[in-house]
Coordinates of N, CA and C in Angstrom, one line a residue:
M1 N 0.8 -1.2 0.0 CA 0.0 0.0 0.0 C 0.9 1.3 0.0
V2 N 1.9 1.3 0.8 CA 2.8 2.5 0.8 C 3.4 2.7 -0.5
Q3 N 3.8 1.7 -1.3 CA 4.3 1.8 -2.6 C 3.3 2.5 -3.5
N4 N 2.0 2.1 -3.4 CA 1.0 2.7 -4.2 C 0.9 4.2 -4.0
F5 N 1.1 4.7 -2.8 CA 1.1 6.1 -2.5 C 2.3 6.8 -3.2
M6 N 3.4 6.1 -3.0 CA 4.6 6.7 -3.6 C 4.6 6.8 -5.1
N7 N 4.0 5.8 -5.7 CA 3.9 5.8 -7.2 C 3.0 6.9 -7.7
E8 N 2.0 7.3 -7.0 CA 1.0 8.3 -7.4 C 1.0 9.6 -6.7
Y9 N 2.1 9.9 -6.0 CA 2.2 11.0 -5.1 C 1.7 12.4 -5.7
E10 N 2.1 12.6 -7.0 CA 1.7 13.9 -7.6 C 0.2 14.1 -7.6
R11 N -0.6 13.1 -7.8 CA -2.0 13.1 -7.8 C -2.6 12.9 -6.5
C12 N -1.8 12.8 -5.4 CA -2.3 12.5 -4.1 C -2.4 13.7 -3.3
P13 N -3.6 14.1 -2.9 CA -3.8 15.3 -2.0 C -3.0 15.0 -0.7
A14 N -2.2 16.0 -0.2 CA -1.4 15.8 1.0 C -1.3 17.1 1.8
Y15 N -1.2 16.9 3.1 CA -0.9 18.1 3.9 C -0.2 17.6 5.2
V16 N 0.5 18.6 5.8 CA 1.3 18.4 7.0 C 0.6 19.1 8.2
T17 N 0.4 18.4 9.3 CA -0.2 19.1 10.5 C 0.8 19.0 11.6
D18 N 0.7 19.9 12.6 CA 1.5 19.9 13.7 C 0.8 19.4 14.9
Q19 N 1.4 19.5 16.1 CA 0.8 18.9 17.3 C -0.5 19.6 17.7
R20 N -0.8 20.8 17.2 CA -2.1 21.5 17.5 C -3.1 21.1 16.4
W21 N -2.7 20.3 15.5 CA -3.6 20.0 14.3 C -3.8 21.1 13.3
D22 N -2.8 22.1 13.4 CA -2.8 23.2 12.4 C -2.2 22.6 11.1
I23 N -2.8 22.9 10.0 CA -2.3 22.5 8.7 C -1.3 23.5 8.3
L24 N 0.0 23.1 8.2 CA 1.1 24.0 7.9 C 1.6 24.0 6.5
L25 N 1.5 22.9 5.8 CA 2.0 22.7 4.4 C 1.0 21.8 3.7
W26 N 0.9 22.0 2.4 CA 0.0 21.2 1.5 C 0.5 21.2 0.1
N27 N 0.1 20.3 -0.7 CA 0.4 20.3 -2.1 C -0.8 20.8 -2.9
K28 N -0.5 20.9 -4.2 CA -1.6 21.5 -5.1 C -2.8 20.6 -5.1
A29 N -2.6 19.3 -5.1 CA -3.7 18.3 -5.1 C -4.5 18.5 -3.8
G30 N -3.8 18.7 -2.7 CA -4.5 18.9 -1.4 C -5.4 20.1 -1.4
E31 N -4.8 21.2 -2.0 CA -5.6 22.4 -2.1 C -6.8 22.3 -3.0
R32 N -6.7 21.6 -4.1 CA -7.8 21.4 -5.0 C -8.9 20.6 -4.4
V33 N -8.6 19.7 -3.5 CA -9.6 18.8 -2.9 C -10.2 19.4 -1.6
F34 N -9.3 19.9 -0.8 CA -9.7 20.3 0.6 C -9.9 21.8 0.7
G35 N -9.6 22.6 -0.2 CA -9.8 24.1 -0.1 C -8.5 24.9 -0.2
D36 N -8.8 26.2 -0.4 CA -7.7 27.1 -0.6 C -7.0 27.5 0.7
F37 N -6.1 26.6 1.2 CA -5.5 26.8 2.5 C -4.8 28.2 2.6
E38 N -4.2 28.6 1.4 CA -3.5 29.9 1.4 C -4.3 31.1 1.9
N39 N -5.6 31.0 1.5 CA -6.5 32.1 1.8 C -7.3 31.9 3.1
M40 N -7.1 30.8 3.8 CA -7.7 30.6 5.1 C -6.9 31.2 6.2
D41 N -7.6 31.7 7.2 CA -6.9 32.2 8.4 C -6.4 31.0 9.2
K42 N -5.6 31.3 10.2 CA -5.0 30.2 11.1 C -6.1 29.3 11.7
K43 N -7.2 29.9 12.1 CA -8.3 29.1 12.7 C -8.9 28.1 11.7
E44 N -9.1 28.6 10.5 CA -9.7 27.7 9.5 C -8.7 26.6 9.0
R45 N -7.4 26.8 9.2 CA -6.5 25.8 8.9 C -6.2 24.8 10.0
N46 N -7.0 24.9 11.1 CA -6.9 23.9 12.1 C -7.9 22.8 11.8
A47 N -7.4 21.5 11.7 CA -8.2 20.4 11.2 C -9.4 20.1 12.1
I48 N -9.2 20.3 13.4 CA -10.3 20.0 14.3 C -11.3 21.1 14.2
W49 N -10.9 22.4 14.3 CA -11.8 23.5 14.2 C -12.6 23.4 12.9
R50 N -11.9 23.1 11.8 CA -12.6 23.1 10.5 C -13.6 21.9 10.4
C51 N -13.2 20.8 10.9 CA -14.2 19.7 10.9 C -15.5 20.0 11.6
F52 N -15.4 20.7 12.7 CA -16.7 20.9 13.5 C -17.3 22.3 13.2
A53 N -16.6 23.2 12.6 CA -17.1 24.6 12.5 C -17.4 25.0 11.0
S54 N -16.8 24.3 10.0 CA -17.0 24.7 8.6 C -18.1 23.9 7.9
P55 N -19.2 24.6 7.5 CA -20.2 23.9 6.8 C -19.7 23.3 5.4
A56 N -18.7 24.0 4.8 CA -18.2 23.5 3.5 C -17.4 22.2 3.8
Y57 N -16.7 22.1 4.8 CA -15.9 20.9 5.1 C -16.9 19.7 5.5
R58 N -17.9 20.0 6.2 CA -18.9 19.0 6.6 C -19.6 18.5 5.3
N59 N -19.9 19.3 4.4 CA -20.5 18.8 3.1 C -19.5 18.0 2.2
L60 N -18.2 18.4 2.4 CA -17.1 17.7 1.6 C -16.9 16.3 2.0
I61 N -17.0 16.0 3.3 CA -16.7 14.6 3.7 C -17.9 13.7 3.7
G62 N -17.8 12.6 3.0 CA -18.9 11.6 3.0 C -18.8 11.0 4.4
D63 N -20.0 10.6 4.9 CA -20.1 10.1 6.3 C -19.4 10.9 7.3
W64 N -19.7 12.2 7.3 CA -19.1 13.2 8.2 C -19.1 12.8 9.6
E65 N -20.2 12.3 10.1 CA -20.4 11.9 11.5 C -19.3 10.9 12.0
N66 N -19.1 9.8 11.3 CA -18.1 8.9 11.6 C -16.7 9.5 11.5
H67 N -16.5 10.2 10.5 CA -15.2 10.9 10.3 C -14.9 11.8 11.5
A68 N -15.9 12.7 11.8 CA -15.7 13.6 12.9 C -15.5 12.9 14.3
K69 N -16.2 11.8 14.5 CA -16.0 11.1 15.8 C -14.5 10.5 15.8
R70 N -14.1 10.0 14.7 CA -12.7 9.4 14.7 C -11.7 10.5 14.8
L71 N -11.9 11.6 14.1 CA -10.9 12.7 14.2 C -10.9 13.2 15.7
L72 N -12.0 13.4 16.3 CA -12.0 13.8 17.7 C -11.3 12.9 18.6
A73 N -11.5 11.6 18.4 CA -10.8 10.6 19.2 C -9.3 10.6 19.0
Q74 N -8.9 10.9 17.8 CA -7.4 11.0 17.4 C -6.9 12.3 18.1
F75 N -7.6 13.4 18.0 CA -7.2 14.6 18.6 C -7.0 14.4 20.1
R76 N -7.9 13.8 20.7 CA -7.8 13.6 22.2 C -6.6 12.7 22.5
S77 N -6.3 11.7 21.7 CA -5.1 10.9 22.0 C -3.8 11.6 21.8
T78 N -3.8 12.7 21.0 CA -2.5 13.4 20.8 C -2.4 14.7 21.6
S79 N -3.5 15.1 22.2 CA -3.5 16.4 22.9 C -3.3 16.4 24.4
T80 N -3.2 15.3 25.0 CA -3.0 15.2 26.4 C -1.9 16.1 27.0
P81 N -0.7 16.2 26.3 CA 0.3 17.1 26.9 C -0.1 18.6 26.8
F82 N -1.1 19.0 26.1 CA -1.5 20.4 25.9 C -2.7 20.8 26.7
V83 N -3.3 19.9 27.5 CA -4.6 20.2 28.1 C -4.6 21.5 28.9
G84 N -3.5 21.9 29.5 CA -3.4 23.1 30.3 C -3.1 24.4 29.5
E85 N -2.8 24.2 28.2 CA -2.3 25.3 27.4 C -3.5 26.1 26.9
N86 N -3.3 27.4 26.8 CA -4.4 28.3 26.4 C -5.0 28.0 25.0
W87 N -4.2 27.7 24.1 CA -4.7 27.3 22.7 C -5.6 26.2 22.8
F88 N -5.3 25.2 23.6 CA -6.1 24.0 23.7 C -7.5 24.3 24.4
K89 N -7.4 25.0 25.5 CA -8.6 25.4 26.3 C -9.5 26.3 25.4
D90 N -8.9 27.2 24.6 CA -9.7 28.1 23.8 C -10.3 27.4 22.6
L91 N -9.6 26.4 22.0 CA -10.2 25.6 20.9 C -11.4 24.8 21.4
V92 N -11.2 24.1 22.6 CA -12.3 23.3 23.1 C -13.5 24.1 23.5
A93 N -13.2 25.3 24.2 CA -14.3 26.2 24.6 C -15.1 26.7 23.4
E94 N -14.4 27.1 22.4 CA -15.1 27.6 21.2 C -15.9 26.5 20.5
L95 N -15.3 25.3 20.4 CA -16.1 24.3 19.7 C -17.2 23.8 20.6
M96 N -17.1 23.8 21.9 CA -18.2 23.5 22.8 C -19.4 24.5 22.5
E97 N -19.0 25.7 22.3 CA -20.1 26.7 22.1 C -20.7 26.6 20.7
I98 N -20.0 26.4 19.6 CA -20.5 26.5 18.3 C -21.0 25.2 17.7
S99 N -20.5 24.0 18.2 CA -20.8 22.7 17.6 C -21.6 21.8 18.6
P100 N -22.9 21.5 18.3 CA -23.6 20.6 19.1 C -23.0 19.2 19.1
E101 N -22.4 18.8 18.0 CA -21.8 17.4 18.0 C -20.6 17.4 18.9
F102 N -19.7 18.4 18.7 CA -18.5 18.5 19.6 C -18.9 18.5 21.1
R103 N -19.9 19.3 21.4 CA -20.4 19.4 22.8 C -20.9 18.0 23.3
Q104 N -21.6 17.3 22.4 CA -22.1 15.9 22.8 C -21.0 14.9 22.9
W105 N -20.0 14.9 21.9 CA -19.0 13.8 21.9 C -17.8 14.1 22.7
W106 N -17.4 15.3 23.0 CA -16.2 15.6 23.7 C -16.2 14.9 25.1
P107 N -17.3 14.9 25.9 CA -17.2 14.3 27.2 C -17.1 12.8 27.2
S108 N -17.2 12.1 26.0 CA -17.1 10.7 26.0 C -15.7 10.1 26.1
Y109 N -14.7 11.0 26.0 CA -13.3 10.6 26.2 C -12.8 9.4 25.3
D110 N -13.4 9.3 24.1 CA -12.9 8.3 23.2 C -11.5 8.6 22.7
I111 N -10.7 7.6 22.6 CA -9.3 7.8 22.1 C -9.0 6.8 21.0
S112 N -8.3 7.3 20.0 CA -8.0 6.4 18.9 C -6.7 6.8 18.2
G113 N -6.0 5.9 17.6 CA -4.9 6.2 16.8 C -5.3 6.7 15.4
T114 N -4.4 6.8 14.5 CA -4.7 7.3 13.2 C -4.7 6.1 12.2
P115 N -5.8 5.5 11.9 CA -5.8 4.3 11.1 C -5.7 4.7 9.6
I116 N -5.2 3.7 8.9 CA -5.2 3.7 7.4 C -6.6 3.5 7.0
G117 N -7.1 4.2 6.0 CA -8.5 3.9 5.7 C -8.9 4.4 4.3
K118 N -10.2 4.5 4.1 CA -10.8 4.8 2.9 C -11.8 6.0 3.2
K119 N -11.8 7.0 2.3 CA -12.7 8.1 2.6 C -13.5 8.5 1.3
M120 N -14.7 8.8 1.5 CA -15.5 9.4 0.4 C -15.5 10.9 0.5
I121 N -15.2 11.6 -0.6 CA -15.2 13.0 -0.6 C -16.3 13.5 -1.6
N122 N -17.1 14.4 -1.2 CA -18.2 14.9 -2.1 C -17.7 16.3 -2.6
H123 N -16.9 16.3 -3.6 CA -16.3 17.5 -4.1 C -17.4 18.3 -4.9
P124 N -17.4 19.7 -4.6 CA -18.4 20.5 -5.2 C -18.3 20.6 -6.7
R125 N -17.1 20.4 -7.3 CA -16.9 20.6 -8.7 C -16.9 19.3 -9.5
V126 N -16.4 18.2 -8.9 CA -16.3 16.9 -9.7 C -17.2 15.8 -9.1
G127 N -17.8 16.0 -8.0 CA -18.7 15.0 -7.5 C -17.9 14.0 -6.5
T128 N -18.5 12.9 -6.3 CA -18.0 11.9 -5.3 C -16.7 11.3 -5.8
M129 N -15.7 11.4 -4.9 CA -14.4 10.7 -5.1 C -14.1 9.8 -3.9
V130 N -13.4 8.7 -4.2 CA -13.1 7.7 -3.2 C -11.5 7.6 -3.1
M131 N -11.0 7.8 -1.9 CA -9.6 7.8 -1.7 C -9.2 7.0 -0.5
E132 N -8.0 6.3 -0.6 CA -7.3 5.7 0.6 C -6.5 6.8 1.2
H133 N -6.4 6.7 2.6 CA -5.5 7.7 3.2 C -4.6 7.0 4.2
I134 N -3.5 7.7 4.5 CA -2.5 7.2 5.4 C -1.8 8.4 6.0
T135 N -1.4 8.3 7.3 CA -0.7 9.4 8.0 C 0.6 8.8 8.5
F136 N 1.6 9.6 8.3 CA 3.0 9.3 8.7 C 3.5 10.3 9.7
R137 N 4.3 9.9 10.6 CA 5.0 10.9 11.4 C 6.3 11.3 10.7
V138 N 6.7 12.5 10.7 CA 7.9 13.0 10.1 C 9.1 12.6 11.0
Y139 N 10.0 11.8 10.5 CA 11.1 11.3 11.3 C 11.9 12.4 12.0
D140 N 12.3 13.4 11.2 CA 13.2 14.4 11.8 C 12.4 15.5 12.6
A141 N 11.1 15.4 12.5 CA 10.2 16.4 13.3 C 9.0 15.6 13.7
P142 N 9.1 14.8 14.8 CA 8.0 14.0 15.2 C 6.8 14.7 15.7
E143 N 6.8 16.0 15.8 CA 5.6 16.7 16.1 C 4.7 17.0 14.9
L144 N 5.3 16.6 13.7 CA 4.6 16.8 12.4 C 4.1 15.5 11.9
K145 N 2.9 15.6 11.2 CA 2.3 14.4 10.6 C 2.0 14.7 9.1
L146 N 2.3 13.8 8.3 CA 2.0 13.9 6.8 C 0.9 13.0 6.5
T147 N -0.2 13.6 6.0 CA -1.4 12.8 5.6 C -1.5 12.8 4.1
V148 N -1.6 11.7 3.5 CA -1.7 11.5 2.1 C -2.9 10.7 1.7
Y149 N -3.6 11.2 0.7 CA -4.8 10.5 0.1 C -4.4 10.0 -1.2
R150 N -4.8 8.8 -1.5 CA -4.5 8.2 -2.9 C -5.8 8.0 -3.6
P151 N -6.0 8.7 -4.7 CA -7.3 8.5 -5.5 C -7.4 7.0 -6.0
L152 N -8.6 6.5 -5.8 CA -8.8 5.1 -6.3 C -9.6 5.2 -7.6
Q153 N -9.7 4.0 -8.3 CA -10.4 4.0 -9.5 C -11.9 4.1 -9.3
E154 N -12.4 3.8 -8.1 CA -13.9 3.9 -7.9 C -14.4 5.3 -8.2
N155 N -15.6 5.3 -8.8 CA -16.3 6.6 -9.1 C -15.4 7.5 -10.0
D156 N -14.5 6.9 -10.8 CA -13.7 7.7 -11.7 C -12.8 8.7 -10.9
T157 N -12.4 8.4 -9.7 CA -11.7 9.3 -8.9 C -10.4 9.8 -9.5
V158 N -9.7 8.8 -10.1 CA -8.4 9.2 -10.7 C -8.6 10.3 -11.8
Q159 N -9.6 10.0 -12.6 CA -9.8 11.0 -13.7 C -10.3 12.3 -13.1
K160 N -11.1 12.3 -12.1 CA -11.6 13.5 -11.5 C -10.5 14.3 -10.8
M161 N -9.5 13.6 -10.3 CA -8.4 14.2 -9.7 C -7.5 14.9 -10.7
I162 N -7.3 14.2 -11.9 CA -6.6 14.8 -13.0 C -7.3 16.1 -13.5
R163 N -8.6 16.0 -13.6 CA -9.4 17.2 -14.0 C -9.1 18.4 -13.0
L164 N -9.2 18.1 -11.7 CA -9.0 19.2 -10.7 C -7.6 19.8 -10.8
L165 N -6.6 18.9 -11.1 CA -5.2 19.4 -11.2 C -5.0 20.2 -12.4
N166 N -5.8 20.0 -13.5 CA -5.6 20.7 -14.7 C -6.5 22.0 -14.8
E167 N -7.3 22.3 -13.8 CA -8.1 23.5 -13.8 C -7.2 24.7 -13.7

């Protein structure tokens, strides 16, 4: 599976997040699928905030509820060292206020690693795409994670990705 990602990296949406789940770097494919990160403010580039506060992101992700629950459990598993920090308290407080789902699920204390998986994306310009995803820790900077999505043949995803990259 890792070799498949390496073989198709140019067409694979990818981004790098830090320990706060802020999206720091991305490739062209990632921007075409997940949005114009360059023009988002810092808050919008936080993967947790965006998942629970952005209607556009909610519409983008197929089976948003399961995705959001898994993402929240992954966030909880990596954020323990930061529980007393202001950024963490502010993020949780804001999401408790603006997201009924976050408010409901946060107290459950679910914890999860970052599994390899498959995701459906409902792209506003090209329709439904199906991708595999995998997340790697950056060896020389373990506080960073690289997440890569590989377009699958299902729903003509590879062709749709090529169209998005050629726009």
